[in-house]
Every structure is written in structure tokens, then in C-alpha cells.
């Protein structure tokens, strides 16, 4: 969807999803640190107007996104502002989260990014935000459908390789034993790879490769892997969210195995 513009210079993009749960349950998932960390990235939230939110997109503080909460109306709405969140010189962005109850025990979650600018310089980057939320909202829906309120132990590993996308994606899913996986199929990783087993929830297109799995091994959870062209390389993030009483121990055991496996096949250049 294109960037919306008005006469004042305000620009915005938005995305929304319908998810199961009461407004209070959905609010817990989108407006608390443990909730957000259960489907997005590790995060902390000071749950009040004037509080701070921090989202950790990678190792080191340079990968942190820090925002100040400017409106706090649980369980319906909150807004947070991020100055130069996309790099030096970028405009301050206000991100508004809205929860709207629907009939039948569901809610619509809407996220709106807005900023003020007199040029189109940043529009493409913000349109990318919208597409990114579409992906993360699949994780939110899956979390609320199957793992709502359970303790979560997330981790992420990353590899990278050269273009084309198909070659580097194949170098990931082939050794994992997941090449050719189809939606609805039960799969498990190959011998020699860190253990994952579960049902395929989604398979991306050949242009945008992606696998979304609902796991039962090494613990109940979600695994999401995809190919991301950026800066002349193809990045391969793998996000794993494990739930339940055994999640923390399983993550502590398996994250080092994943790090070693990825480093062997995609050594840093």
C-alpha cells in the first residue's frame, strides 16, 4: 500500500491483522516486554506514558530501537516516538498500536507509522516497514492461536551468502532437509542439523523464500526462516521461539548448536 500523505506534511503507512483473543490478552502480547518478545524481537517496555521501549534487533546497542511512550491507554491504544530510528537524518517516527475488539472472540491489531516530511526521500523505507509487519503479524497470530500467555525463550541466528537468492536459500534448506517442504506437511531437520520438527504453516515464493513452522520439537514453538537481500548479500535469519516450562532449557541447549551449524556453512566474510 502506498504512503498516505496529507496537506500538513504528515505521511503514514499502516498494517493490520485479525487475531484470536480478548483485548486484554492481545494487549499483553503487544504492549509488554515478555509478550512482544514471544513473537517479535527481545524487548523491554516501561508500561506507562513517558516510559521507554527498547527492541533488540541484533547484538550490540547499535541494533537497538529505542522509543518514548507518548500515549498509554490499555487495553486499546499506545503510541511511541523514535527519533532517527532508521539512521542519522531520518525523521522522528510515531508508531501507534490500536486494538479493536471484534465479535467472536477476536481483535484487530493495527500499527500505524507516521512522520512529517516535505519530500519523498524516506517513503520507500517506510513502505518496507509495512511489508515487514505483514510477516511479523503471521507470527503474532500463530502465537495467540497456540501459545498465548506461555513463557517464551526466543533466540535468533544469522547466516549470509552471495546472490542469487535461490542459491543461498538452497544452501540453507538443503542441508536442513527442508527443501521442497509444503504447507501442512510435517517435517524434521536432517541428521547432523540442530533438531526441529513440526508442521509447515507457510512457504514463501521463489522470489521471497520463507518457511514458517509450528514446532513440537525441541519444544512447542515457532521457527521462522527467510532470505533477505541486503547490501549485495543474501541474509538468512532464523528466529526460534520456544514456549512452556521446558523452553528456557531447550533454548540454552540448542542456540549454541545453531550458531555453530550456521557458522560452519556460512562463515563470516
Coordinates of C-alpha atoms in Angstrom, one line a residue:
X1 CA 0.0 0.0 0.0
X2 CA 1.5 3.4 -0.9
X3 CA 2.4 6.0 1.7
X4 CA -0.5 8.2 2.7
X5 CA 0.1 11.9 2.6
X6 CA -1.9 15.0 3.8
X7 CA -1.5 18.7 3.3
X8 CA 0.2 19.2 6.7
X9 CA 3.2 17.1 5.6
X10 CA 2.2 14.1 7.7
X11 CA 2.9 10.8 6.0
X12 CA 1.9 7.3 7.2
X13 CA 1.9 3.6 6.5
X14 CA -0.1 1.0 8.3
X15 CA -0.7 -2.7 8.6
X16 CA -3.3 -4.7 10.4
X17 CA -4.2 -8.3 11.3
X18 CA -7.2 -10.1 13.0
X19 CA -6.1 -12.3 15.8
X20 CA -7.8 -14.5 18.4
X21 CA -8.1 -13.3 22.0
X22 CA -9.7 -10.7 24.2
X23 CA -8.4 -7.1 24.1
X24 CA -6.6 -7.8 27.4
X25 CA -4.9 -10.9 26.1
X26 CA -3.9 -9.2 22.8
X27 CA -2.6 -6.1 24.8
X28 CA -0.4 -8.4 26.9
X29 CA 1.1 -9.7 23.6
X30 CA 1.8 -6.3 22.0
X31 CA 2.4 -3.9 24.9
X32 CA 4.6 -5.8 27.5
X33 CA 8.2 -6.9 27.2
X34 CA 7.5 -10.6 27.7
X35 CA 4.6 -10.5 25.3
X36 CA 6.4 -8.7 22.5
X37 CA 9.5 -11.0 22.9
X38 CA 7.3 -14.0 22.4
X39 CA 6.7 -13.3 18.7
X40 CA 8.8 -10.2 17.6
X41 CA 12.3 -9.5 18.9
X42 CA 13.6 -9.4 22.6
X43 CA 12.1 -6.2 24.1
X44 CA 11.6 -4.3 27.3
X45 CA 8.6 -1.9 27.9
X46 CA 8.1 0.5 30.7
X47 CA 4.3 0.3 30.8
X48 CA 3.3 3.9 31.2
X49 CA 3.1 7.2 29.4
X50 CA 6.6 8.7 29.4
X51 CA 8.2 5.2 29.6
X52 CA 10.7 3.7 27.3
X53 CA 10.6 0.8 24.9
X54 CA 13.7 -1.0 23.7
X55 CA 13.7 -3.6 20.9
X56 CA 16.9 -5.6 20.3
X57 CA 17.2 -6.4 16.6
X58 CA 20.7 -7.9 17.0
X59 CA 23.8 -8.0 19.1
X60 CA 25.1 -4.7 20.5
X61 CA 23.4 -1.4 21.3
X62 CA 23.7 -0.2 17.7
X63 CA 21.0 -2.7 16.8
X64 CA 18.6 -1.4 19.4
X65 CA 15.4 0.6 18.6
X66 CA 14.6 3.0 21.5
X67 CA 11.2 4.8 21.7
X68 CA 9.4 7.0 24.2
X69 CA 5.8 6.2 25.0
X70 CA 3.7 9.3 24.4
X71 CA 0.2 7.7 24.9
X72 CA -0.8 4.8 27.1
X73 CA -4.5 3.6 27.1
X74 CA -4.6 -0.1 27.9
X75 CA -6.0 -2.3 26.5
X76 CA -6.9 -0.2 23.4
X77 CA -4.0 2.1 22.3
X78 CA -0.5 3.2 22.8
X79 CA 1.9 5.4 20.8
X80 CA 5.7 5.6 21.0
X81 CA 8.1 8.0 19.2
X82 CA 11.5 7.1 17.8
X83 CA 14.0 9.9 16.7
X84 CA 16.3 8.9 13.8
X85 CA 15.3 5.3 14.2
X86 CA 16.3 4.4 10.7
X87 CA 19.6 6.3 10.8
X88 CA 21.1 9.8 11.1
X89 CA 18.9 12.4 9.5
X90 CA 15.7 10.3 9.3
X91 CA 12.6 11.9 10.7
X92 CA 11.1 11.1 14.1
X93 CA 8.6 8.4 13.7
X94 CA 5.4 8.0 15.8
X95 CA 4.2 4.4 16.0
X96 CA 0.6 3.9 17.1
X97 CA -0.7 0.5 18.2
X98 CA -4.5 0.1 18.2
X99 CA -6.6 -2.9 19.5
X100 CA -10.2 -3.2 18.3
X101 CA -12.4 -5.9 19.7
X102 CA -14.4 -7.9 17.1
X103 CA -17.3 -10.3 17.5
X104 CA -16.4 -14.0 18.0
X105 CA -13.5 -13.5 20.4
X106 CA -11.1 -11.9 18.1
X107 CA -9.4 -8.4 17.8
X108 CA -8.0 -6.4 15.0
X109 CA -4.4 -5.1 15.7
X110 CA -3.4 -2.1 13.7
X111 CA 0.0 -0.5 13.7
X112 CA 0.5 3.0 12.1
X113 CA 3.8 4.6 11.4
X114 CA 3.6 8.4 10.8
X115 CA 6.2 11.1 10.3
X116 CA 6.4 14.6 8.9
X117 CA 8.5 15.3 5.7
X118 CA 8.4 17.7 2.8
X119 CA 10.0 15.2 0.4
X120 CA 9.6 11.6 -0.7
X121 CA 13.1 10.7 0.4
X122 CA 12.1 8.1 3.1
X123 CA 8.9 6.7 1.6
X124 CA 10.4 3.5 0.2
X125 CA 12.0 2.7 3.5
X126 CA 8.7 3.2 5.4
X127 CA 6.8 1.1 2.8
X128 CA 9.3 -1.7 3.8
X129 CA 8.1 -1.3 7.4
X130 CA 4.6 -2.1 6.3
X131 CA 5.7 -5.3 4.5
X132 CA 7.8 -6.3 7.5
X133 CA 4.7 -6.1 9.8
X134 CA 2.8 -8.4 7.5
X135 CA 5.4 -11.0 8.2
X136 CA 5.6 -10.5 11.9
X137 CA 1.8 -10.4 12.2
X138 CA 1.8 -14.1 11.0
X139 CA 3.9 -14.9 14.0
X140 CA 1.6 -12.9 16.3
X141 CA -1.4 -14.7 15.1
X142 CA 0.3 -18.1 15.4
X143 CA 1.5 -17.2 18.9
X144 CA -2.0 -16.2 20.1
X145 CA -3.6 -19.2 18.4
X146 CA -1.4 -21.8 20.0
X147 CA 0.9 -20.4 22.7
X148 CA -0.9 -17.5 24.3
X149 CA 0.4 -16.5 27.7
X150 CA 3.1 -19.2 27.9
X151 CA 6.6 -18.4 29.0
X152 CA 8.9 -17.9 25.9
X153 CA 12.6 -18.4 25.3
X154 CA 13.5 -16.9 21.9
X155 CA 16.7 -16.9 20.0
X156 CA 17.9 -15.8 16.6
X157 CA 20.9 -16.9 14.4
X158 CA 22.0 -15.5 11.1
X159 CA 24.0 -16.5 8.1
X160 CA 24.7 -14.7 4.8
X161 CA 25.8 -15.7 1.3
X162 CA 26.2 -14.3 -2.2
X163 CA 23.4 -13.7 -4.8
X164 CA 21.4 -15.2 -6.3
X165 CA 18.7 -15.7 -3.7
X166 CA 17.9 -19.3 -4.9
X167 CA 21.5 -20.5 -4.4
X168 CA 22.0 -19.2 -0.9
X169 CA 18.5 -20.2 0.2
X170 CA 19.2 -23.7 -1.2
X171 CA 22.5 -23.8 0.8
X172 CA 20.3 -23.4 3.9
X173 CA 17.3 -25.5 3.4
X174 CA 19.1 -28.3 1.6
X175 CA 21.4 -29.4 4.4
X176 CA 18.5 -28.8 6.9
X177 CA 16.4 -31.4 5.0
X178 CA 13.7 -28.8 4.4
X179 CA 14.0 -28.2 0.6
X180 CA 10.6 -28.7 -1.1
X181 CA 8.6 -28.5 2.2
X182 CA 4.9 -27.8 1.6
X183 CA 2.3 -26.1 3.7
X184 CA 0.6 -28.6 6.0
X185 CA 3.4 -31.1 5.8
X186 CA 5.1 -32.5 8.9
X187 CA 8.9 -32.0 8.6
X188 CA 12.0 -32.5 10.7
X189 CA 15.6 -31.4 10.2
X190 CA 18.1 -33.8 8.7
X191 CA 20.8 -35.8 10.6
X192 CA 23.7 -33.5 11.6
X193 CA 21.5 -30.4 11.8
X194 CA 20.1 -29.0 15.0
X195 CA 16.8 -30.6 15.8
X196 CA 13.5 -29.1 14.7
X197 CA 10.3 -30.9 14.0
X198 CA 6.7 -29.7 13.4
X199 CA 4.1 -28.6 10.8
X200 CA 4.8 -26.2 8.0
X201 CA 2.5 -23.2 8.3
X202 CA 3.7 -21.2 5.4
X203 CA 6.1 -21.5 2.4
X204 CA 7.2 -18.3 0.6
X205 CA 7.5 -17.7 -3.1
X206 CA 10.7 -18.4 -5.1
X207 CA 11.3 -14.7 -5.2
X208 CA 10.8 -14.3 -1.4
X209 CA 11.8 -17.7 0.1
X210 CA 10.4 -18.3 3.6
X211 CA 9.5 -21.1 5.9
X212 CA 7.2 -20.8 8.9
X213 CA 7.0 -23.9 11.2
X214 CA 4.9 -24.7 14.2
X215 CA 7.1 -26.8 16.3
X216 CA 6.7 -29.7 18.7
X217 CA 10.5 -30.4 18.9
X218 CA 12.8 -29.5 20.6
X219 CA 9.8 -27.9 22.5
X220 CA 6.5 -26.4 21.5
X221 CA 7.2 -23.3 19.5
X222 CA 7.6 -21.4 16.2
X223 CA 10.5 -21.3 13.8
X224 CA 10.7 -18.7 11.0
X225 CA 13.5 -18.6 8.4
X226 CA 13.7 -16.5 5.3
X227 CA 16.1 -14.9 2.7
X228 CA 16.7 -11.2 2.8
X229 CA 18.7 -9.5 0.0
X230 CA 20.6 -6.5 1.5
X231 CA 23.8 -4.7 0.8
X232 CA 24.8 -7.1 -2.0
X233 CA 24.4 -10.2 0.1
X234 CA 21.6 -12.6 0.9
X235 CA 21.0 -12.7 4.7
X236 CA 19.4 -15.8 6.2
X237 CA 17.8 -15.0 9.6
X238 CA 16.4 -17.9 11.6
X239 CA 14.1 -17.0 14.5
X240 CA 13.1 -19.6 17.0
X241 CA 10.5 -19.1 19.8
X242 CA 10.1 -21.9 22.3
X243 CA 7.3 -22.0 24.8
X244 CA 6.4 -23.7 28.0
X245 CA 8.2 -24.8 31.2
X246 CA 11.0 -26.5 29.3
X247 CA 11.6 -23.7 26.8
X248 CA 14.4 -22.0 28.6
X249 CA 16.5 -25.2 29.0
X250 CA 15.8 -26.2 25.3
X251 CA 16.9 -22.8 24.0
X252 CA 20.1 -22.7 26.2
X253 CA 21.0 -26.2 24.8
X254 CA 20.1 -25.6 21.1
X255 CA 21.1 -22.0 20.4
X256 CA 24.9 -22.7 20.6
X257 CA 24.3 -25.7 18.3
X258 CA 22.5 -23.5 15.7
X259 CA 25.3 -20.8 16.0
X260 CA 28.0 -23.4 15.3
X261 CA 26.0 -25.0 12.4
X262 CA 25.4 -21.7 10.7
X263 CA 29.0 -20.5 11.2
X264 CA 30.3 -23.7 9.5
X265 CA 28.1 -23.3 6.5
X266 CA 28.0 -19.5 6.2
X267 CA 31.4 -18.3 7.6
X268 CA 31.8 -14.6 8.1
X269 CA 33.5 -12.8 5.2

